[in-house]
GROMACS .gro file of N, CA and C in nm:
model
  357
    1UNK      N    1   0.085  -0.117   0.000
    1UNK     CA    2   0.000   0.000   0.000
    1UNK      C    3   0.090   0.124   0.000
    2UNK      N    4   0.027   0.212  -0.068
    2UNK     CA    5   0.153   0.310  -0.079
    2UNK      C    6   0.124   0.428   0.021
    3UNK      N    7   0.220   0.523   0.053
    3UNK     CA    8   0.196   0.623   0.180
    3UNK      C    9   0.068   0.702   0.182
    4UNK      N   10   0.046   0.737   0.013
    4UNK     CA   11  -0.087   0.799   0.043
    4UNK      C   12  -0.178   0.756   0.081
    5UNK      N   13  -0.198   0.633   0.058
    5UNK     CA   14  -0.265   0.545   0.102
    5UNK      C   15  -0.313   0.537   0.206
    6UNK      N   16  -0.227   0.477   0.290
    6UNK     CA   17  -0.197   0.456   0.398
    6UNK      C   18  -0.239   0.547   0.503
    7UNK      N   19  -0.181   0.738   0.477
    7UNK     CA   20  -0.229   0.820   0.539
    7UNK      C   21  -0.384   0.846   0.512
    8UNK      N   22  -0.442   0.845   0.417
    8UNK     CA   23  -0.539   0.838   0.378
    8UNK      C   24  -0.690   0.764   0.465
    9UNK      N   25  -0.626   0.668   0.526
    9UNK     CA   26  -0.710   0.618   0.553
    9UNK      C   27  -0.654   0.579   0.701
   10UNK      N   28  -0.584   0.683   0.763
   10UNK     CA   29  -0.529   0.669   0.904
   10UNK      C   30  -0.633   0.712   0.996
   11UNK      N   31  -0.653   0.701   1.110
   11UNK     CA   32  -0.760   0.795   1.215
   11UNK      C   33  -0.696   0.917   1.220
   12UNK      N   34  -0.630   0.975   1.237
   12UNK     CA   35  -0.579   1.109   1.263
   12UNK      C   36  -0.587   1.186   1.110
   13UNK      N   37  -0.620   1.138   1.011
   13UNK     CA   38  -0.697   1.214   0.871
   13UNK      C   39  -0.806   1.186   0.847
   14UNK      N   40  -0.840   1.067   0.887
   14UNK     CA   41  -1.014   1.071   0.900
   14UNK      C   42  -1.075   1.194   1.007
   15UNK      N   43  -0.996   1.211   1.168
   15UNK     CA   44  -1.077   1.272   1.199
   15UNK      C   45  -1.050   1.421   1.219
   16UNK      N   46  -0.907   1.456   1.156
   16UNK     CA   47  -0.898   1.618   1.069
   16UNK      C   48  -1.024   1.646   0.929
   17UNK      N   49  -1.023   1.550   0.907
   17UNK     CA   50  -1.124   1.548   0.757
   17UNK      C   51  -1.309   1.620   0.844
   18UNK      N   52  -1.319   1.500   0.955
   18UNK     CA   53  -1.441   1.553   0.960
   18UNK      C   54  -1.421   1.682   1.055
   19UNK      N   55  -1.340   1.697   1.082
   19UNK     CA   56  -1.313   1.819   1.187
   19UNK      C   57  -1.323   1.968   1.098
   20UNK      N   58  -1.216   1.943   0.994
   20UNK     CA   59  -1.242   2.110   0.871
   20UNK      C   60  -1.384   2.092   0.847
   21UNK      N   61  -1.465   1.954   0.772
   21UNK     CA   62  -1.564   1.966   0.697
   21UNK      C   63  -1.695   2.028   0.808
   22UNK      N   64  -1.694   2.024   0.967
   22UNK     CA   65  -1.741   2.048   1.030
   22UNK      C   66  -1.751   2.183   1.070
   23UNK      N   67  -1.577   2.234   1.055
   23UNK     CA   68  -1.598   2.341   1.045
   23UNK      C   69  -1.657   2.482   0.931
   24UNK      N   70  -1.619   2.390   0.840
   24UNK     CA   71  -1.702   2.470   0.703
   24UNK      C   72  -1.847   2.501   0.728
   25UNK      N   73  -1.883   2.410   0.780
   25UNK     CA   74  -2.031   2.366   0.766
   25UNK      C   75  -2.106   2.507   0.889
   26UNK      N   76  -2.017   2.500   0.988
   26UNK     CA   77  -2.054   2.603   1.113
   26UNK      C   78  -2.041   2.742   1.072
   27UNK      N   79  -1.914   2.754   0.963
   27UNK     CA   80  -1.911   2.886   0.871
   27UNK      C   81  -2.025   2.898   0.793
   28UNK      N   82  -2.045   2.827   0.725
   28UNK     CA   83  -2.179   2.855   0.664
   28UNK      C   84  -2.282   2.844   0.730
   29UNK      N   85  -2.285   2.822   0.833
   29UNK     CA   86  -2.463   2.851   0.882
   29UNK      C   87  -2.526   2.693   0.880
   30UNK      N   88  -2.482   2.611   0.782
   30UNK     CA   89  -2.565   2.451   0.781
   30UNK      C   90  -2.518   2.390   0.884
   31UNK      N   91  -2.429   2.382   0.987
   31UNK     CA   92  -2.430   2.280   1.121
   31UNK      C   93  -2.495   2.288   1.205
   32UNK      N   94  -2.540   2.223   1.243
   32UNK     CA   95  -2.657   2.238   1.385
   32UNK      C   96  -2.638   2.127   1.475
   33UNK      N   97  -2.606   2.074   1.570
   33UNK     CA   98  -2.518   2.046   1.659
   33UNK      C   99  -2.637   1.908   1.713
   34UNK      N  100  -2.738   1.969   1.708
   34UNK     CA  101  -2.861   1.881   1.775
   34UNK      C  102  -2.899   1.780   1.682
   35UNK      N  103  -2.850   1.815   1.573
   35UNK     CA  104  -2.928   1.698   1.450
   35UNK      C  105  -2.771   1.623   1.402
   36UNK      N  106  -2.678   1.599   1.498
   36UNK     CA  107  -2.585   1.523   1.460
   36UNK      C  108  -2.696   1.367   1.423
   37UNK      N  109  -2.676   1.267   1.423
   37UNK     CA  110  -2.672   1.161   1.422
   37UNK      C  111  -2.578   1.032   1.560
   38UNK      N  112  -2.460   1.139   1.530
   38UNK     CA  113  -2.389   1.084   1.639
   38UNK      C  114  -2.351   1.087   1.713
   39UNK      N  115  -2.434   1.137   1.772
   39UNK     CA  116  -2.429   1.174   1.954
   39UNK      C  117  -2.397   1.146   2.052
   40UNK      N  118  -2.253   1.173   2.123
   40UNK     CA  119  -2.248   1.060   2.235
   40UNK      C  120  -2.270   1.159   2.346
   41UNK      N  121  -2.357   1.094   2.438
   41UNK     CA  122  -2.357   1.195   2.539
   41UNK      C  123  -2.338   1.141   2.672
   42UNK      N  124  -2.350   1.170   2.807
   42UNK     CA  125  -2.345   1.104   2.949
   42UNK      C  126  -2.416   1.002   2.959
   43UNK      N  127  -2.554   1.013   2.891
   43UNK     CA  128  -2.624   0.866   2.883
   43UNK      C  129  -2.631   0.758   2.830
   44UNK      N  130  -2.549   0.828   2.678
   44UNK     CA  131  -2.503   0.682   2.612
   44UNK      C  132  -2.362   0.615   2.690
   45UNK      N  133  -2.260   0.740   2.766
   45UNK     CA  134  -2.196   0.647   2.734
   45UNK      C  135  -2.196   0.574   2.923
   46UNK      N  136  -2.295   0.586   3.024
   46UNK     CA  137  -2.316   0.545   3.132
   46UNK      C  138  -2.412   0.446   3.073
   47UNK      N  139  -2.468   0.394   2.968
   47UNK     CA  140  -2.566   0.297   2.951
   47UNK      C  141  -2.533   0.168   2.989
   48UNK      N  142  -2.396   0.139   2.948
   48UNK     CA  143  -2.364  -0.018   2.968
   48UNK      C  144  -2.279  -0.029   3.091
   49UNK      N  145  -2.274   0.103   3.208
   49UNK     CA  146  -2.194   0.082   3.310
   49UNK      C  147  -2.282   0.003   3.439
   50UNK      N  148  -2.248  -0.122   3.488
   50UNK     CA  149  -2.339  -0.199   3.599
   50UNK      C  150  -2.392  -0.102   3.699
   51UNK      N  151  -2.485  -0.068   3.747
   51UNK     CA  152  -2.565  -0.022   3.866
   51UNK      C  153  -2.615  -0.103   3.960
   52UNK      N  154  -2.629  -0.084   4.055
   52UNK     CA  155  -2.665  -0.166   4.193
   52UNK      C  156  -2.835  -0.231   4.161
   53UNK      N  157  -2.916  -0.202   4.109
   53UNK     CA  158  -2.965  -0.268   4.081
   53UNK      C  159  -3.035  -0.370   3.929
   54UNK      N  160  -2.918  -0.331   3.859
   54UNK     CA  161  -2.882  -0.474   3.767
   54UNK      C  162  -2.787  -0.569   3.854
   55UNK      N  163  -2.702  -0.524   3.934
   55UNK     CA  164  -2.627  -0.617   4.017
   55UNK      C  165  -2.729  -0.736   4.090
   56UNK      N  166  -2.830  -0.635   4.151
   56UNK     CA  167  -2.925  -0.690   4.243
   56UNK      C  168  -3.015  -0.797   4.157
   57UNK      N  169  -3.055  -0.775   4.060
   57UNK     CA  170  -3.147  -0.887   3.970
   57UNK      C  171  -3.024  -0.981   3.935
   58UNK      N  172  -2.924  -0.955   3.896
   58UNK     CA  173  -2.822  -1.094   3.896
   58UNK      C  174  -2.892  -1.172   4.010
   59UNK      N  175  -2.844  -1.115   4.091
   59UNK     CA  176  -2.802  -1.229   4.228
   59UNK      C  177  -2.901  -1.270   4.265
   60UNK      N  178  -3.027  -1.212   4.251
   60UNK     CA  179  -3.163  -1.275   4.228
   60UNK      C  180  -3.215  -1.362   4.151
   61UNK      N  181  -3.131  -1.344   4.005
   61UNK     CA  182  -3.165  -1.461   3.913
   61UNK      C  183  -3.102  -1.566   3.964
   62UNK      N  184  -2.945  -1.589   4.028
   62UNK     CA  185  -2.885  -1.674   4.023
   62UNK      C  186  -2.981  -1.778   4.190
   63UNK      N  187  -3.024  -1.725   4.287
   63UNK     CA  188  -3.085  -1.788   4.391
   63UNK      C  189  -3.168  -1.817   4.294
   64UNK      N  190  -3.279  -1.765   4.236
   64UNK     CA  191  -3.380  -1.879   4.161
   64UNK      C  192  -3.333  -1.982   4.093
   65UNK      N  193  -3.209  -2.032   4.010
   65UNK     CA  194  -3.156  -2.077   3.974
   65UNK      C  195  -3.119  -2.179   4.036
   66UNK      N  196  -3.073  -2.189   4.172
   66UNK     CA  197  -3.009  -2.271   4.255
   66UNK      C  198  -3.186  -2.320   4.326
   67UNK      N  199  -3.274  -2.214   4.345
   67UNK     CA  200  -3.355  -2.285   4.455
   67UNK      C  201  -3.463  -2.359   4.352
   68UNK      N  202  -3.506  -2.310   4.251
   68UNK     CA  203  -3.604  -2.333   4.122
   68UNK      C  204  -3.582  -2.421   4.066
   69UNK      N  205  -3.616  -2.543   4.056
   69UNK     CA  206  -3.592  -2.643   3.956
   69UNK      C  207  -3.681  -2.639   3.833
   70UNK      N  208  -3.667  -2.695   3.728
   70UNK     CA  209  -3.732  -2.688   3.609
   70UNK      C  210  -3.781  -2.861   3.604
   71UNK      N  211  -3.845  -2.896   3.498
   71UNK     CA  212  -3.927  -3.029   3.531
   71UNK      C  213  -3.815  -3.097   3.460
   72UNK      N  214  -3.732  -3.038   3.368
   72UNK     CA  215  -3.583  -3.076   3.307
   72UNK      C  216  -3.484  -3.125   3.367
   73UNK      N  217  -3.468  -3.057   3.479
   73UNK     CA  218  -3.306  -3.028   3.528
   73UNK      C  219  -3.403  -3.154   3.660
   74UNK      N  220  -3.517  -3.247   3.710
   74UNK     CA  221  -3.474  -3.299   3.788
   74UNK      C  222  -3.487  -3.464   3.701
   75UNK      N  223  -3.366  -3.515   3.746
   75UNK     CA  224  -3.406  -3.644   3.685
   75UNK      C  225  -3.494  -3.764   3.765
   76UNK      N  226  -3.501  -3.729   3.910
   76UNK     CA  227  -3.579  -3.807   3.961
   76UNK      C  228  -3.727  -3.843   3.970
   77UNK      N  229  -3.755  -3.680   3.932
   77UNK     CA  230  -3.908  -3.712   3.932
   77UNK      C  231  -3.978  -3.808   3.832
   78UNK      N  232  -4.089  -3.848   3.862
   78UNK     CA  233  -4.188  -3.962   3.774
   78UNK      C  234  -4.196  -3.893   3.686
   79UNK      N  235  -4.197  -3.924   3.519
   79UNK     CA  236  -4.246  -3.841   3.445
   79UNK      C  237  -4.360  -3.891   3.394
   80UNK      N  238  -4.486  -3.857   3.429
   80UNK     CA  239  -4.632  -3.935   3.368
   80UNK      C  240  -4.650  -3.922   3.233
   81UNK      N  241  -4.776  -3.981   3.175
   81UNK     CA  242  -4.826  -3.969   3.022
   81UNK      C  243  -4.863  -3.855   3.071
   82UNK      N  244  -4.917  -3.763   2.925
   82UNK     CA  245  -5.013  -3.729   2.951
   82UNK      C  246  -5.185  -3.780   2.937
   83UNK      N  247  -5.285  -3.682   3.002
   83UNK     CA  248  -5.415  -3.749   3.020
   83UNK      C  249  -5.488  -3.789   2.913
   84UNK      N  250  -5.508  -3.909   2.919
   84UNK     CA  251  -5.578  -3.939   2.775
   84UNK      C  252  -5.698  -3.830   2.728
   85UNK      N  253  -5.760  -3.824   2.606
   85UNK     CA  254  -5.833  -3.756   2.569
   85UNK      C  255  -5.972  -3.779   2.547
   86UNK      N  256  -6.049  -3.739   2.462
   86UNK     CA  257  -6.225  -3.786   2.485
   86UNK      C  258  -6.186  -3.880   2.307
   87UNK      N  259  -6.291  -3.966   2.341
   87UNK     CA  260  -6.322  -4.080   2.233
   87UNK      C  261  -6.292  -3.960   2.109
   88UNK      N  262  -6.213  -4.034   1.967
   88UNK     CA  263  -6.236  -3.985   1.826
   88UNK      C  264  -6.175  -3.799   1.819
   89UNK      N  265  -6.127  -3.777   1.923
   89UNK     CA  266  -5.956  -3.670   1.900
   89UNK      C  267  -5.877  -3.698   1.888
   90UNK      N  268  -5.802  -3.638   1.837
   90UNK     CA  269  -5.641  -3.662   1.818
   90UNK      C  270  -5.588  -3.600   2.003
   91UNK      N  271  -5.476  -3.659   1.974
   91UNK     CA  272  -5.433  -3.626   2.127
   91UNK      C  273  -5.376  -3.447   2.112
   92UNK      N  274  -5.351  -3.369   2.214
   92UNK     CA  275  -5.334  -3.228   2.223
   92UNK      C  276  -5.146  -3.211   2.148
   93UNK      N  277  -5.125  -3.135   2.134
   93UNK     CA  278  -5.018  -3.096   2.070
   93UNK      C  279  -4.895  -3.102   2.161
   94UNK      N  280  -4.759  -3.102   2.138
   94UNK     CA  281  -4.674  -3.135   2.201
   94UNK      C  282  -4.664  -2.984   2.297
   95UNK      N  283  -4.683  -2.864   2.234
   95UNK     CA  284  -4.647  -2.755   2.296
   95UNK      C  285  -4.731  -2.769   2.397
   96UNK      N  286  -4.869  -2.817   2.417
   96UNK     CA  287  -4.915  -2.792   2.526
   96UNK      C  288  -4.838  -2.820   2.673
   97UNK      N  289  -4.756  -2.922   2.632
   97UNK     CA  290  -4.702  -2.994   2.781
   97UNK      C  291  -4.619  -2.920   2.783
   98UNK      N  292  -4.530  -2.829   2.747
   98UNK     CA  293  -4.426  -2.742   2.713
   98UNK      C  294  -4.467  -2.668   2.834
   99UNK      N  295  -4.595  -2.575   2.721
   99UNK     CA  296  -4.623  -2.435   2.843
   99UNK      C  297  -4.688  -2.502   2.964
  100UNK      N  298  -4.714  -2.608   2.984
  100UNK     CA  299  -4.767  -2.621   3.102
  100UNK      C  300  -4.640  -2.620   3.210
  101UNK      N  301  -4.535  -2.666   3.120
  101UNK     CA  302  -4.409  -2.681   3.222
  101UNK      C  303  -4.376  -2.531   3.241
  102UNK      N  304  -4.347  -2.484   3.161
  102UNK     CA  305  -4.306  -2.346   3.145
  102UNK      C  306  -4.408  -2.238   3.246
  103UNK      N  307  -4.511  -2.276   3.272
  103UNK     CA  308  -4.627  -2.190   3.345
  103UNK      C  309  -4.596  -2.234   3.489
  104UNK      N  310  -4.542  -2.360   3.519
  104UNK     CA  311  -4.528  -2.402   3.659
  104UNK      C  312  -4.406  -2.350   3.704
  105UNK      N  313  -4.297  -2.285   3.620
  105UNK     CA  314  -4.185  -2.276   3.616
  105UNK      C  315  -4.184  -2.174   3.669
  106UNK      N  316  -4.279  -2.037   3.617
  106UNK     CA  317  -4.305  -1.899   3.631
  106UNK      C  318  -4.347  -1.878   3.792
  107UNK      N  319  -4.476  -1.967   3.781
  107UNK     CA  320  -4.494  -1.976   3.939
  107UNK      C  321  -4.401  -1.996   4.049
  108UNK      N  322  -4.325  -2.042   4.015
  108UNK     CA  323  -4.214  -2.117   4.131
  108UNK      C  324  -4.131  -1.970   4.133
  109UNK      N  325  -4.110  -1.945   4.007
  109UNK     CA  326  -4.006  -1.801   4.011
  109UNK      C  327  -4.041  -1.659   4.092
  110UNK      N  328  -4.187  -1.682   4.100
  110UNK     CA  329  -4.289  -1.543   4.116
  110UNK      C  330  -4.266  -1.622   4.281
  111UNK      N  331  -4.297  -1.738   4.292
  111UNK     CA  332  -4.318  -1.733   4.476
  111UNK      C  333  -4.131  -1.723   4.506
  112UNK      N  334  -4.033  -1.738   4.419
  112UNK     CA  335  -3.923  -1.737   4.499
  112UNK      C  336  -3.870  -1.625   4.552
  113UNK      N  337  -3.959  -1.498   4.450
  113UNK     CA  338  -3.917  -1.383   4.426
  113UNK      C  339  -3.999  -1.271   4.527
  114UNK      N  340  -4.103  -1.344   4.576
  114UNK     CA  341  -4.209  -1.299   4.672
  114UNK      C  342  -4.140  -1.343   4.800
  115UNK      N  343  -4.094  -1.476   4.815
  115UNK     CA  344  -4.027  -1.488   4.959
  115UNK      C  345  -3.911  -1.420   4.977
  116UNK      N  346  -3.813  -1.383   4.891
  116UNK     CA  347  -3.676  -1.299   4.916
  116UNK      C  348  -3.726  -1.172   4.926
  117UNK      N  349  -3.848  -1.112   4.902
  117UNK     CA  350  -3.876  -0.968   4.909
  117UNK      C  351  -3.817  -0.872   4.790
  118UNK      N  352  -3.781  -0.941   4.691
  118UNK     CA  353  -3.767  -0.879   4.571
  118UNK      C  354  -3.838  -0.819   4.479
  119UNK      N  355  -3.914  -0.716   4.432
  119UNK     CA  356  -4.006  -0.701   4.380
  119UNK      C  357  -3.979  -0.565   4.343
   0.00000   0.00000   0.00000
């Protein structure tokens, strides 16, 4: 690649480039500061910094985790059929037993989350 090149497409001429063209733009009257696009401001850039209570829902998820079992994660329990159906139906769909697991799952999460006083 040859030097022009090279400088060409360095950060320190990319961001002289937008720096004059910015300033042209403020000479003439067309910059307006509010209609950047690319805005970084205190809130973008505190968005992804942890706060005490994203900390706090961690450590909340992780006790449900440990105290919550899923109908998956135990291997001991019985696992029944399900209930047969009425004469001349087809039997219910596989998702049903899904969300039923998935609905018992919620419950368990909502009372674990009610006894730690988390809410």
């Amino acid at each position: 690649m040859s030097v022009r090149k090279l400088h060409l497409s360095g950060r320190n001429h990319i961001k002289l480039y937008c720096l004059y063209y910015e300033e042209k733009a403020k000479q003439l009257g067309i910059w307006d500061a509010n209609e950047s696009k690319y805005n970084i401001d205190l809130a973008y850039l505190t968005s992804q910094e942890p706060s005490p209570e994203k900390f706090a829902r961690e450590v909340v998820r992780e006790r449900e985790k440990s105290t919550v079992k899923r109908a998956t994660d135990a291997a001991e329990e019985v696992c029944l059929p399900p209930p047969p159906t009425l004469l001349k139906l087809p039997p219910p769909p596989p998702s049903v037993l899904r969300l039923t697991d998935e609905y018992t799952h919620l419950i368990a999460v909502n009372i674990a989350r009610q006894e730690t006083g988390f809410w």
